[in-house]
PDB file of C-alpha atoms and ligand atoms in Angstrom:
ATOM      1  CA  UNK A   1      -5.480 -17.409   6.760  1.00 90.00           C
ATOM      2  CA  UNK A   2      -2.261 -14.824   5.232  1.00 97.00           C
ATOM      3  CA  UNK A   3      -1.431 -11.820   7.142  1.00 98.00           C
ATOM      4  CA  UNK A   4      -2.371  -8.870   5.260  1.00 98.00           C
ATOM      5  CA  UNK A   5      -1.066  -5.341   5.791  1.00 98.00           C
ATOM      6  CA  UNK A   6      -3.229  -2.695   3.963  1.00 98.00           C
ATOM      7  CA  UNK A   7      -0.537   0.517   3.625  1.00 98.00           C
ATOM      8  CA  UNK A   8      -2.387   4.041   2.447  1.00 98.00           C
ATOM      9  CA  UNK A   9      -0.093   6.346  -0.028  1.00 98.00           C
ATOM     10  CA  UNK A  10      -1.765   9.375   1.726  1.00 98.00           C
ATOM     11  CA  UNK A  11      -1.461  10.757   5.601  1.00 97.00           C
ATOM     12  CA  UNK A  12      -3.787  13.904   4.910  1.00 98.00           C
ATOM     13  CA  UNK A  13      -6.535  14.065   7.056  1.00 97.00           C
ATOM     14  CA  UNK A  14     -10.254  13.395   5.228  1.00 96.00           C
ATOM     15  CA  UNK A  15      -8.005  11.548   2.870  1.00 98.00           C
ATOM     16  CA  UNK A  16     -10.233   9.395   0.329  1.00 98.00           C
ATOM     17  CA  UNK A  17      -7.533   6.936   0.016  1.00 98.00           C
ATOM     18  CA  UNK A  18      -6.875   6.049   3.837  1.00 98.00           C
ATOM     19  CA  UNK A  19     -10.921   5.798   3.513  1.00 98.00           C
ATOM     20  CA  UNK A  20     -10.451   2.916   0.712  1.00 98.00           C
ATOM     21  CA  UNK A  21      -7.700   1.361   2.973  1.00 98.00           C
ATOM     22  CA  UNK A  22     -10.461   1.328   5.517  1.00 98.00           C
ATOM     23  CA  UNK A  23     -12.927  -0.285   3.345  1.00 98.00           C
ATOM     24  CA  UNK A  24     -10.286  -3.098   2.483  1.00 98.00           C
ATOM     25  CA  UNK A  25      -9.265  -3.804   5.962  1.00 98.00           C
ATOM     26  CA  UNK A  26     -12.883  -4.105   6.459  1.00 98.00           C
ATOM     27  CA  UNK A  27     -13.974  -6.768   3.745  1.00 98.00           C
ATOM     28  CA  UNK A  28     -10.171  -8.447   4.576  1.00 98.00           C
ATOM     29  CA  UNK A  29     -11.404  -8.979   7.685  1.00 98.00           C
ATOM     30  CA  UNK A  30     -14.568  -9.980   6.832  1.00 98.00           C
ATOM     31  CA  UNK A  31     -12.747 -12.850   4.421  1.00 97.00           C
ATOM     32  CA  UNK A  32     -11.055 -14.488   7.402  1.00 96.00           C
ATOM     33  CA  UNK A  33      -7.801 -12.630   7.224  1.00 98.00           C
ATOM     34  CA  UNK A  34      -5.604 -11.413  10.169  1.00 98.00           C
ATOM     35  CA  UNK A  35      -5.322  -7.760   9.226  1.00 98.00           C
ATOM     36  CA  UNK A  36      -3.524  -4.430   9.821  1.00 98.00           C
ATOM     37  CA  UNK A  37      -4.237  -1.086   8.933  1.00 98.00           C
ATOM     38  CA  UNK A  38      -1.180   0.996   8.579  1.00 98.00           C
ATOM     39  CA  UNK A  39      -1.464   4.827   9.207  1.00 98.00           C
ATOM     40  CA  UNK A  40       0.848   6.639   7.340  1.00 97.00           C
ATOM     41  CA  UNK A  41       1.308   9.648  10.102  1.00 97.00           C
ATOM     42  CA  UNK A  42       2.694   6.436  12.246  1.00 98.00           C
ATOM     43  CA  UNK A  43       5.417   6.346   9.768  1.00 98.00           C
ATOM     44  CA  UNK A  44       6.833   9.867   9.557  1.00 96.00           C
ATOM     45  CA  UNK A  45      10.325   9.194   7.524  1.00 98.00           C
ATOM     46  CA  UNK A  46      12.890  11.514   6.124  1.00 98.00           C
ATOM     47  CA  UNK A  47      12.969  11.384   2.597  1.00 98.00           C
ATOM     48  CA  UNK A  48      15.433   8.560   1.833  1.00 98.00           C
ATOM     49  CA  UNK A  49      19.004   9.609   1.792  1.00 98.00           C
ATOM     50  CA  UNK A  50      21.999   7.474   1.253  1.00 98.00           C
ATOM     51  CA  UNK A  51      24.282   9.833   3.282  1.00 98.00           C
ATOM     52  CA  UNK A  52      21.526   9.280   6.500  1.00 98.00           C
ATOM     53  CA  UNK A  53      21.445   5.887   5.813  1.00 98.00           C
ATOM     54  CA  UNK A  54      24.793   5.226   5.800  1.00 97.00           C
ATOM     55  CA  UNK A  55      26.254   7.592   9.130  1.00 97.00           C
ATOM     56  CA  UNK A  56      22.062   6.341  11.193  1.00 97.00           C
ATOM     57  CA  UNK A  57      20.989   3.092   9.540  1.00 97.00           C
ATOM     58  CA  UNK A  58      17.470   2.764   9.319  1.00 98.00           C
ATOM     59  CA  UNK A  59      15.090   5.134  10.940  1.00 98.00           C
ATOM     60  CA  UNK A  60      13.178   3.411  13.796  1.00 98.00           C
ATOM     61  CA  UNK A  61      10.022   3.915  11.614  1.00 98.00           C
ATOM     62  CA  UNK A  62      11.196   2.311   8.584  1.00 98.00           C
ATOM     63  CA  UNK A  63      12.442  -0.697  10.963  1.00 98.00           C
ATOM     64  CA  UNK A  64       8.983  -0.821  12.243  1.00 98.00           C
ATOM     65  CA  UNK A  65       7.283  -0.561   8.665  1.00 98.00           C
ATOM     66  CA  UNK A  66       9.825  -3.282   7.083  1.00 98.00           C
ATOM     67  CA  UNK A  67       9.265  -5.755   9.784  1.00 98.00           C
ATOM     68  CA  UNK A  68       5.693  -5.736   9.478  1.00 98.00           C
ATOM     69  CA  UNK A  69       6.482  -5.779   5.400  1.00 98.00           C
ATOM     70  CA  UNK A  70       8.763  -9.032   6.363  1.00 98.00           C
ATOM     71  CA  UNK A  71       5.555 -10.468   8.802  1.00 98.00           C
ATOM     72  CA  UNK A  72       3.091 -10.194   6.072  1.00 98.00           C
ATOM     73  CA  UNK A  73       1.837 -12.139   3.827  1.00 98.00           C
ATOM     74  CA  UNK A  74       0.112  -9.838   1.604  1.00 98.00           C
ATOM     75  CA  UNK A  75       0.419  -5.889   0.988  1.00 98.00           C
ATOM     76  CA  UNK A  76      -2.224  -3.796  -0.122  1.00 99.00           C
ATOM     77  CA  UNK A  77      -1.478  -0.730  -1.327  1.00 99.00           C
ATOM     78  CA  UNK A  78      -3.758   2.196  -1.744  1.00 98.00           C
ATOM     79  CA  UNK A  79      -2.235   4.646  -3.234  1.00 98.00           C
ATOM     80  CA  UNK A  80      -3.067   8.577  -4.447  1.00 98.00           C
ATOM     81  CA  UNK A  81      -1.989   9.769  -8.335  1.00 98.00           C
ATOM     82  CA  UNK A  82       0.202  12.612  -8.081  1.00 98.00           C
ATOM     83  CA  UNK A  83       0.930  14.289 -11.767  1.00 98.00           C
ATOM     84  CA  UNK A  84       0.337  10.700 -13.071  1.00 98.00           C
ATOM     85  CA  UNK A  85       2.162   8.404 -10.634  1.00 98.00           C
ATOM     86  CA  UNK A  86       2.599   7.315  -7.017  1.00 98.00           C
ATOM     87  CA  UNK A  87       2.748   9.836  -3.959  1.00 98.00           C
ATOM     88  CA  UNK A  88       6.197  10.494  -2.391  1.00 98.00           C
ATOM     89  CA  UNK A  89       5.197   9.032   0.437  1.00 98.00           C
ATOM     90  CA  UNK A  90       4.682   5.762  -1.049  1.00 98.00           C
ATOM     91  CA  UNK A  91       7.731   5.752  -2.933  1.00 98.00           C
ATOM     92  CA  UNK A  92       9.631   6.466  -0.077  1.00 98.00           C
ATOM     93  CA  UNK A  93       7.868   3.700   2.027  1.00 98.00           C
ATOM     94  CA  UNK A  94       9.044   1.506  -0.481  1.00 98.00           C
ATOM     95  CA  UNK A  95      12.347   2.500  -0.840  1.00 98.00           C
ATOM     96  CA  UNK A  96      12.787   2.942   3.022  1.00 98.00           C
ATOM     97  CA  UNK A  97      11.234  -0.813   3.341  1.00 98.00           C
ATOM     98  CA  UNK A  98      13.718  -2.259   0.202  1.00 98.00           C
ATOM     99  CA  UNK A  99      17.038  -1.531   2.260  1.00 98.00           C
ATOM    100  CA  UNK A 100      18.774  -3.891   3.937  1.00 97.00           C
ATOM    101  CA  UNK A 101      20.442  -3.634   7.494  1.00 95.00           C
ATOM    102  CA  UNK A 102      23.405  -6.513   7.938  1.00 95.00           C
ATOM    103  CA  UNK A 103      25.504  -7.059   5.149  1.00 95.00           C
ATOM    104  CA  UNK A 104      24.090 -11.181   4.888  1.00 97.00           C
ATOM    105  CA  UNK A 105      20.430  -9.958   4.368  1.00 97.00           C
ATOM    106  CA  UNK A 106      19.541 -10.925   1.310  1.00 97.00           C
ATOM    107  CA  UNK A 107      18.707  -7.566  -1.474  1.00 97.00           C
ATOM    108  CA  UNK A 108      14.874  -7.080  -1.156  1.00 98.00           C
ATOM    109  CA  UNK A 109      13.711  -9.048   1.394  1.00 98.00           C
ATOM    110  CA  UNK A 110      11.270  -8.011   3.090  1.00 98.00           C
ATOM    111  CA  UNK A 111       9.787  -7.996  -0.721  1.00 98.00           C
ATOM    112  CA  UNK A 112      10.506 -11.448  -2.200  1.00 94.00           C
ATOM    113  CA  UNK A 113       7.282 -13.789  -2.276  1.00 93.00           C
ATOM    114  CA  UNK A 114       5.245 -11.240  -1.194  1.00 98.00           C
ATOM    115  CA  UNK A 115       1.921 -10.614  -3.025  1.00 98.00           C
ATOM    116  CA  UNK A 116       0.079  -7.519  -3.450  1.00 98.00           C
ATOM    117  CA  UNK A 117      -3.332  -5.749  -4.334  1.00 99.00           C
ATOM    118  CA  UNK A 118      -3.126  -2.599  -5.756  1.00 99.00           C
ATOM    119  CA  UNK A 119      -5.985  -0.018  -4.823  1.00 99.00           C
ATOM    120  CA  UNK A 120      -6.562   3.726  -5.594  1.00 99.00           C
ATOM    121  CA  UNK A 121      -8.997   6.632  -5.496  1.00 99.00           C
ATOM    122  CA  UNK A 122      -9.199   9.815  -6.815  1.00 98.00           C
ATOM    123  CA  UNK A 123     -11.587  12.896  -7.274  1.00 98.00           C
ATOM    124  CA  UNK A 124     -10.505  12.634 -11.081  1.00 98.00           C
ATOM    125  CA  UNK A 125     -12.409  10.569 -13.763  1.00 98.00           C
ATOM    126  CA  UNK A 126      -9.377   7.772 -13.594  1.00 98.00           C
ATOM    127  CA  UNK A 127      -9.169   7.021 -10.257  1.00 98.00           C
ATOM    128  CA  UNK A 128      -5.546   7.369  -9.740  1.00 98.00           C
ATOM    129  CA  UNK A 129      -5.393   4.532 -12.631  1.00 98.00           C
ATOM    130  CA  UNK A 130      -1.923   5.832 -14.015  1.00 98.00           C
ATOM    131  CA  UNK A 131      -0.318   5.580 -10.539  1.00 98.00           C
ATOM    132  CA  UNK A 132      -1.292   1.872 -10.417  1.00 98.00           C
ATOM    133  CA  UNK A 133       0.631   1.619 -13.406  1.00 98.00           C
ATOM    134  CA  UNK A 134       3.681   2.540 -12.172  1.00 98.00           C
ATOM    135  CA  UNK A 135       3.303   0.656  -8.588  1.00 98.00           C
ATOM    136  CA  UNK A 136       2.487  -2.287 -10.594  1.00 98.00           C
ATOM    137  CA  UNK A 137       5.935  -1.766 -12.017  1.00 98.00           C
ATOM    138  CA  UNK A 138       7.971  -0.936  -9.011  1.00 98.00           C
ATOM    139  CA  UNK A 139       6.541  -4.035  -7.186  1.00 98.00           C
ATOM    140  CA  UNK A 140       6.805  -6.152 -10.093  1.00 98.00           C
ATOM    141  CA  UNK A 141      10.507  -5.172 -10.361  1.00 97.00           C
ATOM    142  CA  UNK A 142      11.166  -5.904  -7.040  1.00 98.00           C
ATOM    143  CA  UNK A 143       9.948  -9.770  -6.513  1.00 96.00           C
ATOM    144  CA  UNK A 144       6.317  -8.631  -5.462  1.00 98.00           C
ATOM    145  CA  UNK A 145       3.577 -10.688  -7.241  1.00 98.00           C
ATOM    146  CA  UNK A 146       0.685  -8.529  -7.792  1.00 98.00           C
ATOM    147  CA  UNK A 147      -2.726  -9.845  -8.375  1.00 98.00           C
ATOM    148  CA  UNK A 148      -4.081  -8.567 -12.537  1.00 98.00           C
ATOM    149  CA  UNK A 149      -6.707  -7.685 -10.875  1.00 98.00           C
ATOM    150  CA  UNK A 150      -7.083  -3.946  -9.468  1.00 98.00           C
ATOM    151  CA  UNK A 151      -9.343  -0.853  -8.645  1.00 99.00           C
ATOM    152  CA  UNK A 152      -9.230   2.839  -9.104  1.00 99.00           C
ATOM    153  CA  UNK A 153     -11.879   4.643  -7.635  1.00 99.00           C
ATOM    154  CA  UNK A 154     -12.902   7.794  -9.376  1.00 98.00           C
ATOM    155  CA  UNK A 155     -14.895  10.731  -7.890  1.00 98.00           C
ATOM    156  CA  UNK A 156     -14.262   9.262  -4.564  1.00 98.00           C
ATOM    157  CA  UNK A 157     -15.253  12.630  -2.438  1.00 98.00           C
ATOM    158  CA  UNK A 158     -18.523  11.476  -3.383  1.00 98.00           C
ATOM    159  CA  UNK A 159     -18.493   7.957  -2.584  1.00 98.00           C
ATOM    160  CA  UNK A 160     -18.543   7.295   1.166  1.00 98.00           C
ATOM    161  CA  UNK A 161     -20.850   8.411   3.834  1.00 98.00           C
ATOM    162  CA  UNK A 162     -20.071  10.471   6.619  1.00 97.00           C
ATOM    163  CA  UNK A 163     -18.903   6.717   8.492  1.00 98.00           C
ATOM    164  CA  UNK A 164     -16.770   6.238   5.824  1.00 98.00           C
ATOM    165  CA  UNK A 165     -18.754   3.253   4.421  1.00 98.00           C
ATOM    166  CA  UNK A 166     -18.474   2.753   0.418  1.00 98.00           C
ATOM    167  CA  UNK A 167     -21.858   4.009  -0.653  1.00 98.00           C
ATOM    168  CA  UNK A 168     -21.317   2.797  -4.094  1.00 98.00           C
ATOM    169  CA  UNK A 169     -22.483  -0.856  -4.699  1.00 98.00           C
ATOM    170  CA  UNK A 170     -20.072  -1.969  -7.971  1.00 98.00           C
ATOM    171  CA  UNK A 171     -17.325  -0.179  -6.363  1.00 98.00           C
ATOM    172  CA  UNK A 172     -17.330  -2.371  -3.238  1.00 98.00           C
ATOM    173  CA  UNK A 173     -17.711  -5.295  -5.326  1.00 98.00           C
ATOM    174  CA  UNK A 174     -14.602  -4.650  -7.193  1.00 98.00           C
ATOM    175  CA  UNK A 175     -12.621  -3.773  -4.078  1.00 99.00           C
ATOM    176  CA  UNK A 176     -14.311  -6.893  -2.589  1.00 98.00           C
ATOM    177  CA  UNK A 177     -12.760  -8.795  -5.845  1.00 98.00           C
ATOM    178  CA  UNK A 178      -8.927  -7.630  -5.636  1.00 98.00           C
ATOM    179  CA  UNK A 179      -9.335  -8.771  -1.990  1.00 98.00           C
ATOM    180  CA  UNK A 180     -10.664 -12.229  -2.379  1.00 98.00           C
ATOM    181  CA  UNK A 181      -7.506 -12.371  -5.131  1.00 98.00           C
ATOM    182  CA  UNK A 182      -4.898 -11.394  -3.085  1.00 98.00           C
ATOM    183  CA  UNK A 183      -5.715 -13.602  -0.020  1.00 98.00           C
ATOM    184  CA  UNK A 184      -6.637 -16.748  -2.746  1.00 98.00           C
ATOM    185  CA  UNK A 185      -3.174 -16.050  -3.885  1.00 98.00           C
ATOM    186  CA  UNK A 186      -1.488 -15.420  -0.935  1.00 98.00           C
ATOM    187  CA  UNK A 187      -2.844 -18.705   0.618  1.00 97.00           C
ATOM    188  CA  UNK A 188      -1.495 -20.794  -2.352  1.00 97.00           C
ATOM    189  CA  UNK A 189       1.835 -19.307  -1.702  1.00 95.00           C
ATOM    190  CA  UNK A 190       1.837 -20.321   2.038  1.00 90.00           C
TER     191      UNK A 190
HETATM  192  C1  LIG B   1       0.649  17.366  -6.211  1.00 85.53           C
HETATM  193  C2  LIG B   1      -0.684  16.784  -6.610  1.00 85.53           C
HETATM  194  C3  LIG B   1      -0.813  16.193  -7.835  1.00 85.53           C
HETATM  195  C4  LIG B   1      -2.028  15.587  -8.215  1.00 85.53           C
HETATM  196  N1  LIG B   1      -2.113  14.942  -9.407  1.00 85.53           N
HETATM  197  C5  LIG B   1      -3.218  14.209  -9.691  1.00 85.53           C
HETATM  198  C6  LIG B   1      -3.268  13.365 -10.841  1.00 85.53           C
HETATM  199  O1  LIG B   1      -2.330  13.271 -11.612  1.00 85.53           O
HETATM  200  N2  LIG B   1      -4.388  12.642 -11.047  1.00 85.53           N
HETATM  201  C7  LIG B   1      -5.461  12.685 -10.192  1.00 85.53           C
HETATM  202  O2  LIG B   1      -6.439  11.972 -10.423  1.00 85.53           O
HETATM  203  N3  LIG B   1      -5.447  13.489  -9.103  1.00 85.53           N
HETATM  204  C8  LIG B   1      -4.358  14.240  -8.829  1.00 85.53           C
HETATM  205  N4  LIG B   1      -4.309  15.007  -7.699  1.00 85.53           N
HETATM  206  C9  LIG B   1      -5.514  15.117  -6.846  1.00 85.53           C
HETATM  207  C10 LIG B   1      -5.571  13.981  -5.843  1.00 85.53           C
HETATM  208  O3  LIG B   1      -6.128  12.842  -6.475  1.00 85.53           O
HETATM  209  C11 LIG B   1      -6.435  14.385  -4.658  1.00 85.53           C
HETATM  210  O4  LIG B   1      -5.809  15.452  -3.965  1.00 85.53           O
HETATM  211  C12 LIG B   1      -6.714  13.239  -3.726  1.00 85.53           C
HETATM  212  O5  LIG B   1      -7.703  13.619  -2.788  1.00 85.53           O
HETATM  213  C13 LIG B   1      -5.446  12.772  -3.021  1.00 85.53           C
HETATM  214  O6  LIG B   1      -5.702  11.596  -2.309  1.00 85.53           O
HETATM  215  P1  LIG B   1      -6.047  11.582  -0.733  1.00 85.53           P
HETATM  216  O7  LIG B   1      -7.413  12.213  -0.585  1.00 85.53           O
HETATM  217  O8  LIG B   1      -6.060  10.145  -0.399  1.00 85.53           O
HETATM  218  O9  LIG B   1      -4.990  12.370  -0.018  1.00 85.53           O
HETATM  219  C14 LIG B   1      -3.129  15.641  -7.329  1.00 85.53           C
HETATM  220  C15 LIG B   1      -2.970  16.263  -6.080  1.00 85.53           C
HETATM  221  C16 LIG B   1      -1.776  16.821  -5.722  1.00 85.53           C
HETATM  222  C17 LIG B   1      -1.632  17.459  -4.350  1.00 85.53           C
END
């Protein structure tokens, strides 16, 4: 079974998107896959600078986070809409993750082959939709395949009991379904 690595956009605390993540892991697991479920506050980074990168390298973090990247299989990302689009910390997870550290690494490889599931919540009637939008294009642009199939969560305060179990039947279901997708694919692949 593909190794998956379920990565949250958000590192605030009661946040409704590390609750999806939690979810995934969940029915991921349940589906026979060797999971891990990244949290973010593991993974404090400096925004990405070229001036850091070149006089330090890679922060230990984003060595840590790009060699699971590299391990996996599959990524699932669960990301937050900020003003329409992904959170910063997401961006700079991927761009921290998309460097390379010896000059014979090939561009993007902890990227290439890789497939993804893309996953997001929101208090907001779209779900985050229009940041899965743009992920879909960053990934896509950068040798990820990710599955059509996706999942916004809207008014997702409301959604999970206090265990942080997905109280909303269709909602699981369709989480359920980007899940099944990305391990189907991702065990094609391998
Ligand atoms: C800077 C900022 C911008 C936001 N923009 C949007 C937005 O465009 N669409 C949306 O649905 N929610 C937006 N929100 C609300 C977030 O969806 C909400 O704070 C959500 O709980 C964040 O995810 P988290 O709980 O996983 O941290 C925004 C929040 C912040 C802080």
């Amino acid at each position: 079974m593909p190794k998956l690595l379920i990565l949250p956009g958000s590192a605030r605390r009661g946040s409704v998107n590390c609750k999806l993540a939690a979810v995934a892991a969940q029915l991921a697991t349940e589906a026979g896959a060797e999971v891990e479920l990244i949290d973010s506050n593991d993974y404090e980074l400096p925004l990405f600078n070229q001036d850091l990168e070149d006089a330090e390298g890679l922060p230990p973090a984003a060595k840590e986070l790009k060699a699971k990247f590299t391990a996996a299989d599959a990524i699932v990302f669960v990301s937050p809409e900020y003003n329409s689009s992904i959170t910063p910390l997401m961006k700079n997870f991927i761009d921290w993750v998309s460097r390379t550290e010896t000059d014979d690494e090939p561009s993007l490889s902890a990227y290439r082959g890789k497939v993804a599931g893309l996953l997001s919540a929101s208090p907001g009637a779209l779900g985050g939709l229009r940041a899965l939008v743009h992920l879909r294009s960053i990934l896509g642009n950068i040798g990820v395949l990710v599955v059509p199939k996706q999942f916004a969560l809207s008014g997702a305060p409301d959604k999970f009991d206090e265990s942080g179990k997905l109280t909303d039947d269709s909602a699981l279901k369709s989480v359920r379904g980007v899940i099944r997708d990305v391990i189907s694919l991702a065990t094609k692949l391998a």
